[in-house]
PDB file of C-alpha atoms in Angstrom:
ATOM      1  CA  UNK N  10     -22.483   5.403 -11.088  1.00 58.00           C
ATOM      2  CA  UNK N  11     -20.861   3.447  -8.457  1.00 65.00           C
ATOM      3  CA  UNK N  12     -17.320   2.541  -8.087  1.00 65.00           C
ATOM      4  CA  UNK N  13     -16.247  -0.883  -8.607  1.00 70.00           C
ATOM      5  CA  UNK N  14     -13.386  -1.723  -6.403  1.00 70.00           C
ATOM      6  CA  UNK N  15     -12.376  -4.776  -8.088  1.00 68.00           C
ATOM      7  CA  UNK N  16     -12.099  -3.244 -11.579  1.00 70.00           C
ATOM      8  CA  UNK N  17     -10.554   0.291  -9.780  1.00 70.00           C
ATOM      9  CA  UNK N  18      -7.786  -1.515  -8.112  1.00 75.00           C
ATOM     10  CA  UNK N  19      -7.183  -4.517 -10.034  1.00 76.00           C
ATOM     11  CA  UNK N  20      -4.420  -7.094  -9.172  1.00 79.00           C
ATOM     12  CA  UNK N  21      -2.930  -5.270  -6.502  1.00 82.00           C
ATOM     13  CA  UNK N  22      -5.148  -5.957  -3.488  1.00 84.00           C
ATOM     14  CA  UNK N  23      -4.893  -9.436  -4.136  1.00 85.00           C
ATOM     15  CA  UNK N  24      -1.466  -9.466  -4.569  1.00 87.00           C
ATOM     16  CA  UNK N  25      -1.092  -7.862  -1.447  1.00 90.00           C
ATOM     17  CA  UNK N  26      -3.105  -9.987   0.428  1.00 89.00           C
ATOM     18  CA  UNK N  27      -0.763 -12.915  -1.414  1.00 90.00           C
ATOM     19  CA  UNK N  28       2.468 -11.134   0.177  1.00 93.00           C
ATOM     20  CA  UNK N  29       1.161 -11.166   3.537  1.00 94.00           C
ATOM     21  CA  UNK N  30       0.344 -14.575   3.682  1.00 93.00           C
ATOM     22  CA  UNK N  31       3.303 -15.749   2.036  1.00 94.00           C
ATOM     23  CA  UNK N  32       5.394 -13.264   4.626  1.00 95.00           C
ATOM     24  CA  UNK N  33       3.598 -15.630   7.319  1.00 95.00           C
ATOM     25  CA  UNK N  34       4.881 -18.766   5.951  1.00 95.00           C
ATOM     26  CA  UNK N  35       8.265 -17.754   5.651  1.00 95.00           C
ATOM     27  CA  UNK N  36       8.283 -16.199   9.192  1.00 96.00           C
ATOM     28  CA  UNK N  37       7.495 -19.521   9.982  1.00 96.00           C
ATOM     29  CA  UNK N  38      10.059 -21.074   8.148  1.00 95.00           C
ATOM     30  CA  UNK N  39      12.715 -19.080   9.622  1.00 96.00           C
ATOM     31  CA  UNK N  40      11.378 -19.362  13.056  1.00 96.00           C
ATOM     32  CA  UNK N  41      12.030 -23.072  13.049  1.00 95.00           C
ATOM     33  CA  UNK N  42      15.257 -22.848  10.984  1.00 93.00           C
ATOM     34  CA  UNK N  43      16.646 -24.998  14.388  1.00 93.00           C
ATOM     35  CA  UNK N  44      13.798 -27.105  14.898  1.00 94.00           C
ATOM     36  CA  UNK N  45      14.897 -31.041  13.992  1.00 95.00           C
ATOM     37  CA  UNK N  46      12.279 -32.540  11.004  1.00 93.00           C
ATOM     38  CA  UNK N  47      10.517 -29.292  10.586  1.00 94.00           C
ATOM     39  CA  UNK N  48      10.252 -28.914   6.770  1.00 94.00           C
ATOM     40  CA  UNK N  49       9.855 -25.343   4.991  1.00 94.00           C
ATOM     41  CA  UNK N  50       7.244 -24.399   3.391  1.00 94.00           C
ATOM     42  CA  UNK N  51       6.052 -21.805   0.674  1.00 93.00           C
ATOM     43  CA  UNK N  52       3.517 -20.416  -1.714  1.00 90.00           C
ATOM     44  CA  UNK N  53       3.636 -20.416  -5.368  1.00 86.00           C
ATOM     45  CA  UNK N  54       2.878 -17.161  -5.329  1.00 83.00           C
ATOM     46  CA  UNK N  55       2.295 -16.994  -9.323  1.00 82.00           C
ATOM     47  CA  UNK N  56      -0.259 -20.061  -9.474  1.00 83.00           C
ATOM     48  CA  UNK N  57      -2.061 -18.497  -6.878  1.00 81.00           C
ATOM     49  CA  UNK N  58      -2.295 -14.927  -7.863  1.00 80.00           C
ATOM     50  CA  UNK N  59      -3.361 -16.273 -10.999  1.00 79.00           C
ATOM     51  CA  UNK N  60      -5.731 -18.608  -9.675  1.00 76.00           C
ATOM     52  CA  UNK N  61      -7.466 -15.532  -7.913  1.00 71.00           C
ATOM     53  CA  UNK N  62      -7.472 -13.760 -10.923  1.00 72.00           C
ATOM     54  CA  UNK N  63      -8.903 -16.123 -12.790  1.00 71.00           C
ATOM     55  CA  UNK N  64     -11.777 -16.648 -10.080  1.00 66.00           C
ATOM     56  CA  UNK N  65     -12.529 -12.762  -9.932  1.00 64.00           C
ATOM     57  CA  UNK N  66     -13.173 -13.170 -13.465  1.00 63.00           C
ATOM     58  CA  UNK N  67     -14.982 -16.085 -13.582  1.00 58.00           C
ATOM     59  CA  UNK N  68     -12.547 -17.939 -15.619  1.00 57.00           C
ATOM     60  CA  UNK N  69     -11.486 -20.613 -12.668  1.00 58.00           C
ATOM     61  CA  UNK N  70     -11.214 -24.398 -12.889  1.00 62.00           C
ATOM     62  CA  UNK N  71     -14.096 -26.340 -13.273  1.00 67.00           C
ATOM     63  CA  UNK N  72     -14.314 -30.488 -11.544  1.00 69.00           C
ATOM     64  CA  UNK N  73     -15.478 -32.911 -14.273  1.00 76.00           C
ATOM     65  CA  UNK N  74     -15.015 -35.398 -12.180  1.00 76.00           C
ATOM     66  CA  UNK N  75     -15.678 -36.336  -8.211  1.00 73.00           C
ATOM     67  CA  UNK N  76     -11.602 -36.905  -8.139  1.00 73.00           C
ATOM     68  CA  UNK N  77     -10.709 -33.924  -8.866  1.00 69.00           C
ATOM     69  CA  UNK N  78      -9.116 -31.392  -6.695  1.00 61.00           C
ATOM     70  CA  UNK N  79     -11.752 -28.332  -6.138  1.00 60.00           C
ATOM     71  CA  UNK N  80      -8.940 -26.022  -6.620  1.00 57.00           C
ATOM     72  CA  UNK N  81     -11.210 -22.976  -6.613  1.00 53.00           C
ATOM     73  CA  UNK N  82     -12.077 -24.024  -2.791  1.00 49.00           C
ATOM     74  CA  UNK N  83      -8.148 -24.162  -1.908  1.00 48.00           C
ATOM     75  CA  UNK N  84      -7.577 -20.523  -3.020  1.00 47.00           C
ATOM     76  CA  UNK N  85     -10.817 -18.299  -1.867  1.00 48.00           C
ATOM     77  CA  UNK N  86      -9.439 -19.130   1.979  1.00 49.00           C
ATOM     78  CA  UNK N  87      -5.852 -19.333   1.685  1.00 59.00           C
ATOM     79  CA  UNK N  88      -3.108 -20.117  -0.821  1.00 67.00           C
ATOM     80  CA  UNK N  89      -1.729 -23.710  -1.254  1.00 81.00           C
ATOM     81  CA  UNK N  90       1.136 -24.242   0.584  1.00 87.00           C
ATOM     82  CA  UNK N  91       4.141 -26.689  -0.773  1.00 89.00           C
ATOM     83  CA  UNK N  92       6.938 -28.201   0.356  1.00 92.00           C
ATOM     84  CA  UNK N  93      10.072 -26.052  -0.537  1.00 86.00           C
ATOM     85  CA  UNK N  94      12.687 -28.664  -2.016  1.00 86.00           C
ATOM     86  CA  UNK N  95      15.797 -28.319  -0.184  1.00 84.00           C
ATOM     87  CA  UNK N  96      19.212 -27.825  -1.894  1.00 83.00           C
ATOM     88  CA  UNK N  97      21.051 -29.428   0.885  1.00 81.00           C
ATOM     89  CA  UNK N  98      18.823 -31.220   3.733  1.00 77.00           C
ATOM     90  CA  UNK N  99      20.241 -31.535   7.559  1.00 87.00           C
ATOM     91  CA  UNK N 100      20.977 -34.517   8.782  1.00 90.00           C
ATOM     92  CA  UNK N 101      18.035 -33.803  11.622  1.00 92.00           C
ATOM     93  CA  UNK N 102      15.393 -33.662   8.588  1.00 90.00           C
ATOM     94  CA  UNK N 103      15.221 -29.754   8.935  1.00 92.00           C
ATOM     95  CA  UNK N 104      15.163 -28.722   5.367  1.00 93.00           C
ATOM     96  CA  UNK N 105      15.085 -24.809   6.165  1.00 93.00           C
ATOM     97  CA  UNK N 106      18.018 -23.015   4.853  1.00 92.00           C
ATOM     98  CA  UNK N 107      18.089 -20.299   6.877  1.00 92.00           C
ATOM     99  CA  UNK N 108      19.955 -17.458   4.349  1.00 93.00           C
ATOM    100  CA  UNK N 109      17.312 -18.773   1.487  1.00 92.00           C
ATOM    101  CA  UNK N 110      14.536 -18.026   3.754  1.00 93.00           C
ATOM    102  CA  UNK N 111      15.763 -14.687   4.935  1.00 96.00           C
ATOM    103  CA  UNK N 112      16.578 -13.879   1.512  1.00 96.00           C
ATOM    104  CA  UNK N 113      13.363 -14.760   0.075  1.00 95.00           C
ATOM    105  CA  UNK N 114      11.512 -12.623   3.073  1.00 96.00           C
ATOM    106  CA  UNK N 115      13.369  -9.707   1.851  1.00 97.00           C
ATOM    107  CA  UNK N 116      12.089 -10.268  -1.262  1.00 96.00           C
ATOM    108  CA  UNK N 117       8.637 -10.817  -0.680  1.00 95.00           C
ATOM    109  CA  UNK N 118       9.034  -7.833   2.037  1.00 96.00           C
ATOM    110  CA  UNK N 119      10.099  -5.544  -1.226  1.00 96.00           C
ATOM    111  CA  UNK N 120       7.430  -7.050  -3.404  1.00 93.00           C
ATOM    112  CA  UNK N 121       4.590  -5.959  -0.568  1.00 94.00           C
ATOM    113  CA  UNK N 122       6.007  -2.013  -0.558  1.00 95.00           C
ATOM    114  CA  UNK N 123       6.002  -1.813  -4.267  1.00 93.00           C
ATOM    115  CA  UNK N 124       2.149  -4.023  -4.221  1.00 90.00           C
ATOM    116  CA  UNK N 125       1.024  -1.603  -1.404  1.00 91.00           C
ATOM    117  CA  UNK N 126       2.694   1.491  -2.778  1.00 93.00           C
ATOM    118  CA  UNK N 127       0.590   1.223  -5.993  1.00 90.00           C
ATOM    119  CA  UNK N 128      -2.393   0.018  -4.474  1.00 89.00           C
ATOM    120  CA  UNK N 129      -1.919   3.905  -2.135  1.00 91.00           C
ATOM    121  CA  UNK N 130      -1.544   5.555  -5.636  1.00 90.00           C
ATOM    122  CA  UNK N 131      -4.537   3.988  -6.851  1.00 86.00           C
ATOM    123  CA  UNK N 132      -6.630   5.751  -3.692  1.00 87.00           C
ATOM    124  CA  UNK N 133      -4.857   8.677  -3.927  1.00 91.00           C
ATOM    125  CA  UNK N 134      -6.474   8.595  -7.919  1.00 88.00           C
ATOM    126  CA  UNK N 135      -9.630   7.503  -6.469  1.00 84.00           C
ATOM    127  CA  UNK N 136      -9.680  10.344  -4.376  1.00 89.00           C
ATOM    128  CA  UNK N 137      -8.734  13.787  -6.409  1.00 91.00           C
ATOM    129  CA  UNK N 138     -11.531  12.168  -8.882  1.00 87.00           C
ATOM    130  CA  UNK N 139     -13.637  12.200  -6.101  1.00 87.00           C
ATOM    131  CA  UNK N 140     -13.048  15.113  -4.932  1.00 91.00           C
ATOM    132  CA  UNK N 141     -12.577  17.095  -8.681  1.00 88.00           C
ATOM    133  CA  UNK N 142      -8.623  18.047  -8.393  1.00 82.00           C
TER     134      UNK N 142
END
């Protein structure tokens, strides 16, 4: 009987690929925090987690029209990335606030431990049933 990895470790290694790319955009963010018309960025980290779920299990989006966004396309690469709206824009046309960004790394930073944490638990399960502990 082989394992299936998708069904063994569910949302988890998605999510956790999620984190990291959203931890990318925010670095980014903060990096140019001083840099004049740079405008901050982020995922929606819900749509898109959900959007992957729903492609793992065949449930995604279908185009009934040539229109359409192909939205299962946008989210096998990468997430979508938005423009963050900013509560109070510079006068340069910088709309990174830099305590928002840091605070929302720190969130996403705690989000990845606890993601990656339980994703280690799940292999550390894999493994005693492996092994017969």
């Amino acid at each position: 009987m082989a394992i299936n990895f998708n069904n063994a470790l569910g949302v988890h290694e998605r999510a956790v690929n999620l984190r990291i790319q959203r931890a990318e955009v925010l670095a980014n963010n903060l990096a140019n925090a001083d840099t004049p018309g740079f405008k901050a960025r982020d995922i929606d980290f819900r749509a898109a987690l959900g959007a992957a779920e729903a492609t793992s299990q065949g449930l995604s989006m279908t185009r009934t029209n040539d229109g359409h966004i192909d939205t299962g396309a946008a989210m096998t690469e990468r997430a979508a990335l938005l423009y963050r709206n900013p509560h109070q824009p510079s006068l340069d046309g910088n709309t990174v606030d830099a305590q928002q960004e840091q605070a929302t790394f720190m969130r996403n930073s705690m989000d990845f431990q606890a993601s990656f944490q339980f994703l280690n638990s799940k292999f550390t399960g894999l493994t005693k049933a492996i092994t017969g502990q």
